Amino acid sequence: MRTAALLAAGVAVEACTLTQQGCYVDSISDRLYDTFLPELNGQTQDGCAIACDSLGFAFSGVEFGNQCFCGNSAPDASKKISDDKCKAMKCPGDKTEDCGGADAILINKQNCEGNAPNKQACMTEKSKGYGFCDPSKSIDERIDDLVSRVTVEEMVAAVVPDPSLGGTCSCHTQGVPSLDIPDYTWLVETNTAVASDCIAPGKCATTFSGPMGMGASFNKTSWTLKGRVMSTEMRAFYNAHWHRGNVGDQVLITGYGPNINIARDPRFGRSSELPGEDPFHSGTYATHMVTGMQEKDSAGHPRMLAYLKHFTAYSKEANRGHDTYEISKRDFFETYLPQYEMAFTKGNATGAMCSYNAENGAPSCANGWLLNTVMRGMWNRPYSHITTDCGAVNNMRGPPLNLNSDLDAAAATFNNGTDLEMGSTLTTNHLLEAYKKGLVSNTTIKNSFIRAYRPQIMAGRFDPIPSTEWNKIKIADVVNSTYHQQVAQEAAQQSLVLLKNDKSFLPLKKGVNLAVVGPMGMTSQGLLSDYAGDMQCFSGSGNATGKKYDCIPTIFEAISRENTNGQTVGSMGVDVNSTDTSKIAEAMAQAKGADIIIAVMGIDKTIEHEGHDRPDTKLPGLQESFLSQLLALNKPVVLILCNGGALAIDNFITGPMSIIEAFNPSTQGSKAIALTLFGKNRFGKLPVTMYPHDYISKQNMSNYDMAKSPGRTYKYYDGEPLFPFGFGMSYTTFDMSCTLSSKQLPAVIKCTIKNTGKYDGEEVVQVYHSVGSDIRSKLSYAVPKRSLINFERVAAPVGGSASTSFAVSLSDFLVVDQSGAKTQFHGTHNIIISRGVGVDVTFTFTL
């Protein structure tokens, strides 16, 4: 392909070397190559070759304009036909190039050694002479050089969406054509998987358990591995010039996720995207996941650039974008900000997506106190890059700001710290005008330009290709690899929480007579959380609307497979949410004929999802009635719950023999559940409080005051939870003993966990701080009952022990006061060591 065409398409000019093998007949009934890639709207010979090379193939073939096939050998010469047959159709990505014809495939042998990743800059001879392309210079020198070469018009074009390049929500921005810098696509979701199309059978992005389940593991190593797996696959897709489910949106190196909004209310429609209710827990999750995402090669290039979601206090879907909430400084710095501070200052996150909601009348995406004073000032993150959620700038024309014009909205967004608009074009149409009218300064635009390009230079987009080790990553080696599946499977096993196990009923022995009933036991798609990736199973359609879920085993299928020499039958019984009774008789008959009933109940994305909060927290539809009928059979029932936000199961705690909370178990979860039922013992702990059903009648969802009765989360809830934060049982039993090195701070607490039961097991040791009653009695405001300050997950074999230590310093005794400041109160302080079950160990200090 010619250099001019490549630059026009925003593609790097160092491409594969193609040796044309000729034109061959190729029909549906007699394919030359078995591997067919989804249809590519922007197909070129080179693009097909790059994708095939990344899959480990030596040959590539283009056919019918937008079809791409891969193989490892030259075709049979007897099938060669006139070259004219392969000139019948041009390539959509380059109309000057031939892309085969009907039943006519143009075959190339490719050598893609040193091929440039997608949208690579500094590739032309002209640009290689610029200082910003010189990796021997410091990052500041390179940025200064780049800024010195661009006009304000070019800077504006690089920080506003260009709808001519693609969708505004995915946010395609212009590059700098005068400097041969290609355009860029920003939004790729990375909360649970890399949002991408499947490139071939078995080559879909690895999908992890829903974040609530990941949070339940309390496993820092697992969270780091999740980030490492996702960033490795993201680089592979990037190197292969691959795309999202919408083929016009390419997978580059900016990933949006983790989402670390607090699970403030179980009704929140996006609970399935969140790791839990505690800011320290969520901040630790984000710190480790982002660290795994942004691991650096020997030259210091991060594997990807991680953006947090949604900054901040976003936990209500009703009227989103026009809602505002009264939030005190104490609640900000105790609940809504600490997890982001940790992810920025300890995890070094690149940036964040600001949230739809407003705080105290100021929308997050135009909140100068939040973005400039706190994040860039107090946290010392001057280069953190902030992009809007889709359409957030347009929302500013309505409540609570009610700005008079699109021009005012564009100016307010940039002046208050946001750097890039997504999902609308108010800045596209008016940012330059705002500059010319003096409403936005050159410095403001320049700073946003710098914050957009600085991390990309650091990530190697402006460096010679061989200098970035991550450029060698290929899809064939990493995407959904055996190792990545193992990481996801182990995470899934640790995402389950054992809430009840009367008479040690679980684990089951194989060979039993089981009935698996309930709507969540017979679904594949329903096991996924929101933002679980664009595709999980290969469909070959090249379009997100052609999604398939047939590669995801149902919980029934996984249990049946694991219950060797036994009998397993299954039926839905009832839908997730309907009044249809037609399937109940079949399910009841199966249950009556079984020795043990596995009831799999819960909610899917028809009940809770982006844009829709749950009106109720109980099991919807006929599930409660159906479950009551199952319990009335007086047979052992194991209840498995699948959900994002916590369910209120007040009426079903006493009936089942065992209860397992599985959250959104995702692609690996069914197998994890089956292995666990038959003996795998790697349970986690609840990352949220499970409230009784009457909680929702007592708590207004718009109340953002954490302490106001009945209170929110384990820190302030004044009722009796069904199951508390941090709770979780095991098949085995543990004893815990802890010692304190000194009553003087800093000190070290060492805990030993001894496995006194019959199964190898894993335990989570949790450390909390709580002020004494003497301090509480002197304060005019509530402080947390206790606050998580550390935790570790340990493993101990039968009869064995595991030890872990926690350093305790004065900083662990700080409490947020009414002004939002962290304050050390004189008096009694308790450090509580808990397993979530059993007896806690408490050490008391007097300051």
PDB file of N, CA and C in Angstrom, residues 736-796:
ATOM      1  N   MET A 736      -7.331 -18.692  64.577  1.00  0.00           N
ATOM      2  CA  MET A 736      -6.469 -17.545  64.324  1.00  0.00           C
ATOM      3  C   MET A 736      -5.882 -17.033  65.637  1.00  0.00           C
ATOM      4  N   SER A 737      -4.598 -16.821  65.638  1.00  0.00           N
ATOM      5  CA  SER A 737      -3.928 -16.206  66.786  1.00  0.00           C
ATOM      6  C   SER A 737      -3.061 -15.065  66.278  1.00  0.00           C
ATOM      7  N   CYS A 738      -3.047 -13.955  67.013  1.00  0.00           N
ATOM      8  CA  CYS A 738      -2.303 -12.775  66.583  1.00  0.00           C
ATOM      9  C   CYS A 738      -1.484 -12.227  67.742  1.00  0.00           C
ATOM     10  N   THR A 739      -0.328 -11.700  67.432  1.00  0.00           N
ATOM     11  CA  THR A 739       0.534 -11.087  68.436  1.00  0.00           C
ATOM     12  C   THR A 739       0.899  -9.680  67.992  1.00  0.00           C
ATOM     13  N   LEU A 740       1.130  -8.822  68.974  1.00  0.00           N
ATOM     14  CA  LEU A 740       1.497  -7.429  68.722  1.00  0.00           C
ATOM     15  C   LEU A 740       2.939  -7.222  69.152  1.00  0.00           C
ATOM     16  N   SER A 741       3.752  -6.641  68.283  1.00  0.00           N
ATOM     17  CA  SER A 741       5.179  -6.480  68.580  1.00  0.00           C
ATOM     18  C   SER A 741       5.423  -5.471  69.687  1.00  0.00           C
ATOM     19  N   SER A 742       4.562  -4.429  69.754  1.00  0.00           N
ATOM     20  CA  SER A 742       4.781  -3.384  70.746  1.00  0.00           C
ATOM     21  C   SER A 742       3.543  -2.523  70.867  1.00  0.00           C
ATOM     22  N   LYS A 743       3.320  -1.968  72.038  1.00  0.00           N
ATOM     23  CA  LYS A 743       2.245  -1.006  72.232  1.00  0.00           C
ATOM     24  C   LYS A 743       2.641   0.372  71.706  1.00  0.00           C
ATOM     25  N   GLN A 744       3.915   0.521  71.386  1.00  0.00           N
ATOM     26  CA  GLN A 744       4.399   1.766  70.813  1.00  0.00           C
ATOM     27  C   GLN A 744       4.307   1.681  69.290  1.00  0.00           C
ATOM     28  N   LEU A 745       3.888   2.780  68.692  1.00  0.00           N
ATOM     29  CA  LEU A 745       3.770   2.816  67.234  1.00  0.00           C
ATOM     30  C   LEU A 745       5.033   3.423  66.609  1.00  0.00           C
ATOM     31  N   PRO A 746       5.445   2.943  65.438  1.00  0.00           N
ATOM     32  CA  PRO A 746       4.786   1.886  64.654  1.00  0.00           C
ATOM     33  C   PRO A 746       5.001   0.506  65.276  1.00  0.00           C
ATOM     34  N   ALA A 747       4.067  -0.388  64.993  1.00  0.00           N
ATOM     35  CA  ALA A 747       4.118  -1.750  65.516  1.00  0.00           C
ATOM     36  C   ALA A 747       3.778  -2.727  64.392  1.00  0.00           C
ATOM     37  N   VAL A 748       3.978  -4.005  64.670  1.00  0.00           N
ATOM     38  CA  VAL A 748       3.664  -5.056  63.701  1.00  0.00           C
ATOM     39  C   VAL A 748       2.761  -6.079  64.363  1.00  0.00           C
ATOM     40  N   ILE A 749       1.678  -6.406  63.699  1.00  0.00           N
ATOM     41  CA  ILE A 749       0.788  -7.471  64.162  1.00  0.00           C
ATOM     42  C   ILE A 749       1.022  -8.696  63.277  1.00  0.00           C
ATOM     43  N   LYS A 750       1.353  -9.793  63.900  1.00  0.00           N
ATOM     44  CA  LYS A 750       1.566 -11.045  63.167  1.00  0.00           C
ATOM     45  C   LYS A 750       0.444 -12.010  63.512  1.00  0.00           C
ATOM     46  N   CYS A 751      -0.203 -12.533  62.487  1.00  0.00           N
ATOM     47  CA  CYS A 751      -1.310 -13.471  62.679  1.00  0.00           C
ATOM     48  C   CYS A 751      -0.982 -14.813  62.049  1.00  0.00           C
ATOM     49  N   THR A 752      -1.336 -15.860  62.759  1.00  0.00           N
ATOM     50  CA  THR A 752      -1.158 -17.218  62.250  1.00  0.00           C
ATOM     51  C   THR A 752      -2.532 -17.868  62.108  1.00  0.00           C
ATOM     52  N   ILE A 753      -2.776 -18.392  60.937  1.00  0.00           N
ATOM     53  CA  ILE A 753      -4.036 -19.069  60.631  1.00  0.00           C
ATOM     54  C   ILE A 753      -3.746 -20.570  60.538  1.00  0.00           C
ATOM     55  N   LYS A 754      -4.358 -21.337  61.413  1.00  0.00           N
ATOM     56  CA  LYS A 754      -4.153 -22.784  61.409  1.00  0.00           C
ATOM     57  C   LYS A 754      -5.388 -23.483  60.882  1.00  0.00           C
ATOM     58  N   ASN A 755      -5.196 -24.369  59.908  1.00  0.00           N
ATOM     59  CA  ASN A 755      -6.292 -25.143  59.335  1.00  0.00           C
ATOM     60  C   ASN A 755      -6.560 -26.346  60.227  1.00  0.00           C
ATOM     61  N   THR A 756      -7.690 -26.302  60.925  1.00  0.00           N
ATOM     62  CA  THR A 756      -8.043 -27.371  61.870  1.00  0.00           C
ATOM     63  C   THR A 756      -9.111 -28.310  61.318  1.00  0.00           C
ATOM     64  N   GLY A 757      -9.446 -28.148  60.015  1.00  0.00           N
ATOM     65  CA  GLY A 757     -10.517 -28.938  59.433  1.00  0.00           C
ATOM     66  C   GLY A 757     -10.043 -30.047  58.520  1.00  0.00           C
ATOM     67  N   LYS A 758     -10.943 -30.432  57.600  1.00  0.00           N
ATOM     68  CA  LYS A 758     -10.690 -31.607  56.766  1.00  0.00           C
ATOM     69  C   LYS A 758     -10.326 -31.271  55.324  1.00  0.00           C
ATOM     70  N   TYR A 759     -10.284 -30.007  54.988  1.00  0.00           N
ATOM     71  CA  TYR A 759     -10.020 -29.620  53.602  1.00  0.00           C
ATOM     72  C   TYR A 759      -8.946 -28.541  53.550  1.00  0.00           C
ATOM     73  N   ASP A 760      -8.106 -28.592  52.534  1.00  0.00           N
ATOM     74  CA  ASP A 760      -7.224 -27.473  52.273  1.00  0.00           C
ATOM     75  C   ASP A 760      -8.093 -26.236  52.075  1.00  0.00           C
ATOM     76  N   GLY A 761      -7.635 -25.087  52.515  1.00  0.00           N
ATOM     77  CA  GLY A 761      -8.490 -23.914  52.409  1.00  0.00           C
ATOM     78  C   GLY A 761      -7.724 -22.611  52.348  1.00  0.00           C
ATOM     79  N   GLU A 762      -8.466 -21.550  52.071  1.00  0.00           N
ATOM     80  CA  GLU A 762      -7.899 -20.208  52.011  1.00  0.00           C
ATOM     81  C   GLU A 762      -8.752 -19.281  52.869  1.00  0.00           C
ATOM     82  N   GLU A 763      -8.089 -18.342  53.514  1.00  0.00           N
ATOM     83  CA  GLU A 763      -8.772 -17.433  54.420  1.00  0.00           C
ATOM     84  C   GLU A 763      -8.339 -16.002  54.156  1.00  0.00           C
ATOM     85  N   VAL A 764      -9.228 -15.062  54.437  1.00  0.00           N
ATOM     86  CA  VAL A 764      -8.927 -13.642  54.303  1.00  0.00           C
ATOM     87  C   VAL A 764      -8.864 -13.031  55.695  1.00  0.00           C
ATOM     88  N   VAL A 765      -7.707 -12.503  56.028  1.00  0.00           N
ATOM     89  CA  VAL A 765      -7.506 -11.840  57.313  1.00  0.00           C
ATOM     90  C   VAL A 765      -7.715 -10.344  57.099  1.00  0.00           C
ATOM     91  N   GLN A 766      -8.663  -9.776  57.814  1.00  0.00           N
ATOM     92  CA  GLN A 766      -9.053  -8.384  57.630  1.00  0.00           C
ATOM     93  C   GLN A 766      -8.659  -7.559  58.855  1.00  0.00           C
ATOM     94  N   VAL A 767      -8.156  -6.352  58.608  1.00  0.00           N
ATOM     95  CA  VAL A 767      -7.716  -5.477  59.685  1.00  0.00           C
ATOM     96  C   VAL A 767      -8.564  -4.202  59.652  1.00  0.00           C
ATOM     97  N   TYR A 768      -9.166  -3.880  60.796  1.00  0.00           N
ATOM     98  CA  TYR A 768     -10.034  -2.710  60.902  1.00  0.00           C
ATOM     99  C   TYR A 768      -9.534  -1.779  62.009  1.00  0.00           C
ATOM    100  N   HIS A 769      -9.850  -0.503  61.838  1.00  0.00           N
ATOM    101  CA  HIS A 769      -9.616   0.485  62.886  1.00  0.00           C
ATOM    102  C   HIS A 769     -10.950   0.992  63.395  1.00  0.00           C
ATOM    103  N   SER A 770     -11.043   1.194  64.708  1.00  0.00           N
ATOM    104  CA  SER A 770     -12.263   1.733  65.301  1.00  0.00           C
ATOM    105  C   SER A 770     -11.877   2.609  66.480  1.00  0.00           C
ATOM    106  N   VAL A 771     -12.474   3.795  66.572  1.00  0.00           N
ATOM    107  CA  VAL A 771     -12.191   4.653  67.722  1.00  0.00           C
ATOM    108  C   VAL A 771     -13.037   4.185  68.906  1.00  0.00           C
ATOM    109  N   GLY A 772     -12.531   4.451  70.100  1.00  0.00           N
ATOM    110  CA  GLY A 772     -13.218   4.025  71.294  1.00  0.00           C
ATOM    111  C   GLY A 772     -14.400   4.910  71.650  1.00  0.00           C
ATOM    112  N   SER A 773     -15.175   4.450  72.610  1.00  0.00           N
ATOM    113  CA  SER A 773     -16.380   5.170  73.016  1.00  0.00           C
ATOM    114  C   SER A 773     -16.041   6.529  73.626  1.00  0.00           C
ATOM    115  N   ASP A 774     -14.852   6.651  74.208  1.00  0.00           N
ATOM    116  CA  ASP A 774     -14.469   7.930  74.801  1.00  0.00           C
ATOM    117  C   ASP A 774     -14.332   9.015  73.730  1.00  0.00           C
ATOM    118  N   ILE A 775     -13.843   8.633  72.571  1.00  0.00           N
ATOM    119  CA  ILE A 775     -13.717   9.587  71.465  1.00  0.00           C
ATOM    120  C   ILE A 775     -15.085   9.877  70.872  1.00  0.00           C
ATOM    121  N   ARG A 776     -15.876   8.860  70.663  1.00  0.00           N
ATOM    122  CA  ARG A 776     -17.198   9.022  70.057  1.00  0.00           C
ATOM    123  C   ARG A 776     -18.084   9.962  70.894  1.00  0.00           C
ATOM    124  N   SER A 777     -17.972   9.835  72.197  1.00  0.00           N
ATOM    125  CA  SER A 777     -18.846  10.624  73.066  1.00  0.00           C
ATOM    126  C   SER A 777     -18.552  12.114  72.990  1.00  0.00           C
ATOM    127  N   LYS A 778     -17.375  12.474  72.525  1.00  0.00           N
ATOM    128  CA  LYS A 778     -16.991  13.881  72.455  1.00  0.00           C
ATOM    129  C   LYS A 778     -17.292  14.512  71.096  1.00  0.00           C
ATOM    130  N   LEU A 779     -17.646  13.702  70.106  1.00  0.00           N
ATOM    131  CA  LEU A 779     -17.849  14.215  68.756  1.00  0.00           C
ATOM    132  C   LEU A 779     -19.318  14.542  68.517  1.00  0.00           C
ATOM    133  N   SER A 780     -19.550  15.579  67.731  1.00  0.00           N
ATOM    134  CA  SER A 780     -20.917  15.999  67.403  1.00  0.00           C
ATOM    135  C   SER A 780     -21.421  15.343  66.131  1.00  0.00           C
ATOM    136  N   TYR A 781     -20.625  14.483  65.531  1.00  0.00           N
ATOM    137  CA  TYR A 781     -20.982  13.809  64.294  1.00  0.00           C
ATOM    138  C   TYR A 781     -20.568  12.342  64.384  1.00  0.00           C
ATOM    139  N   ALA A 782     -21.175  11.541  63.540  1.00  0.00           N
ATOM    140  CA  ALA A 782     -20.890  10.103  63.556  1.00  0.00           C
ATOM    141  C   ALA A 782     -19.564   9.811  62.872  1.00  0.00           C
ATOM    142  N   VAL A 783     -18.885   8.820  63.354  1.00  0.00           N
ATOM    143  CA  VAL A 783     -17.696   8.282  62.691  1.00  0.00           C
ATOM    144  C   VAL A 783     -17.943   6.800  62.460  1.00  0.00           C
ATOM    145  N   PRO A 784     -17.217   6.171  61.549  1.00  0.00           N
ATOM    146  CA  PRO A 784     -17.488   4.764  61.225  1.00  0.00           C
ATOM    147  C   PRO A 784     -17.416   3.848  62.438  1.00  0.00           C
ATOM    148  N   LYS A 785     -18.292   2.850  62.418  1.00  0.00           N
ATOM    149  CA  LYS A 785     -18.206   1.820  63.456  1.00  0.00           C
ATOM    150  C   LYS A 785     -16.821   1.188  63.433  1.00  0.00           C
ATOM    151  N   ARG A 786     -16.351   0.921  62.244  1.00  0.00           N
ATOM    152  CA  ARG A 786     -14.982   0.481  62.021  1.00  0.00           C
ATOM    153  C   ARG A 786     -14.661   0.669  60.553  1.00  0.00           C
ATOM    154  N   SER A 787     -13.381   0.744  60.234  1.00  0.00           N
ATOM    155  CA  SER A 787     -12.954   0.987  58.854  1.00  0.00           C
ATOM    156  C   SER A 787     -11.844   0.025  58.478  1.00  0.00           C
ATOM    157  N   LEU A 788     -11.982  -0.589  57.326  1.00  0.00           N
ATOM    158  CA  LEU A 788     -10.962  -1.514  56.830  1.00  0.00           C
ATOM    159  C   LEU A 788      -9.680  -0.738  56.526  1.00  0.00           C
ATOM    160  N   ILE A 789      -8.540  -1.226  57.032  1.00  0.00           N
ATOM    161  CA  ILE A 789      -7.267  -0.571  56.756  1.00  0.00           C
ATOM    162  C   ILE A 789      -6.250  -1.511  56.120  1.00  0.00           C
ATOM    163  N   ASN A 790      -6.525  -2.812  56.118  1.00  0.00           N
ATOM    164  CA  ASN A 790      -5.612  -3.750  55.462  1.00  0.00           C
ATOM    165  C   ASN A 790      -6.275  -5.113  55.382  1.00  0.00           C
ATOM    166  N   PHE A 791      -5.723  -5.988  54.578  1.00  0.00           N
ATOM    167  CA  PHE A 791      -6.198  -7.371  54.487  1.00  0.00           C
ATOM    168  C   PHE A 791      -5.185  -8.188  53.696  1.00  0.00           C
ATOM    169  N   GLU A 792      -5.207  -9.477  53.926  1.00  0.00           N
ATOM    170  CA  GLU A 792      -4.388 -10.418  53.167  1.00  0.00           C
ATOM    171  C   GLU A 792      -5.131 -11.736  53.037  1.00  0.00           C
ATOM    172  N   ARG A 793      -4.959 -12.372  51.902  1.00  0.00           N
ATOM    173  CA  ARG A 793      -5.511 -13.709  51.673  1.00  0.00           C
ATOM    174  C   ARG A 793      -4.381 -14.719  51.836  1.00  0.00           C
ATOM    175  N   VAL A 794      -4.633 -15.754  52.614  1.00  0.00           N
ATOM    176  CA  VAL A 794      -3.612 -16.772  52.862  1.00  0.00           C
ATOM    177  C   VAL A 794      -4.200 -18.155  52.596  1.00  0.00           C
ATOM    178  N   ALA A 795      -3.332 -19.109  52.346  1.00  0.00           N
ATOM    179  CA  ALA A 795      -3.746 -20.492  52.095  1.00  0.00           C
ATOM    180  C   ALA A 795      -3.060 -21.410  53.101  1.00  0.00           C
ATOM    181  N   ALA A 796      -3.821 -22.389  53.605  1.00  0.00           N
ATOM    182  CA  ALA A 796      -3.264 -23.341  54.574  1.00  0.00           C
ATOM    183  C   ALA A 796      -3.781 -24.736  54.267  1.00  0.00           C
TER     184      ALA A 796
END
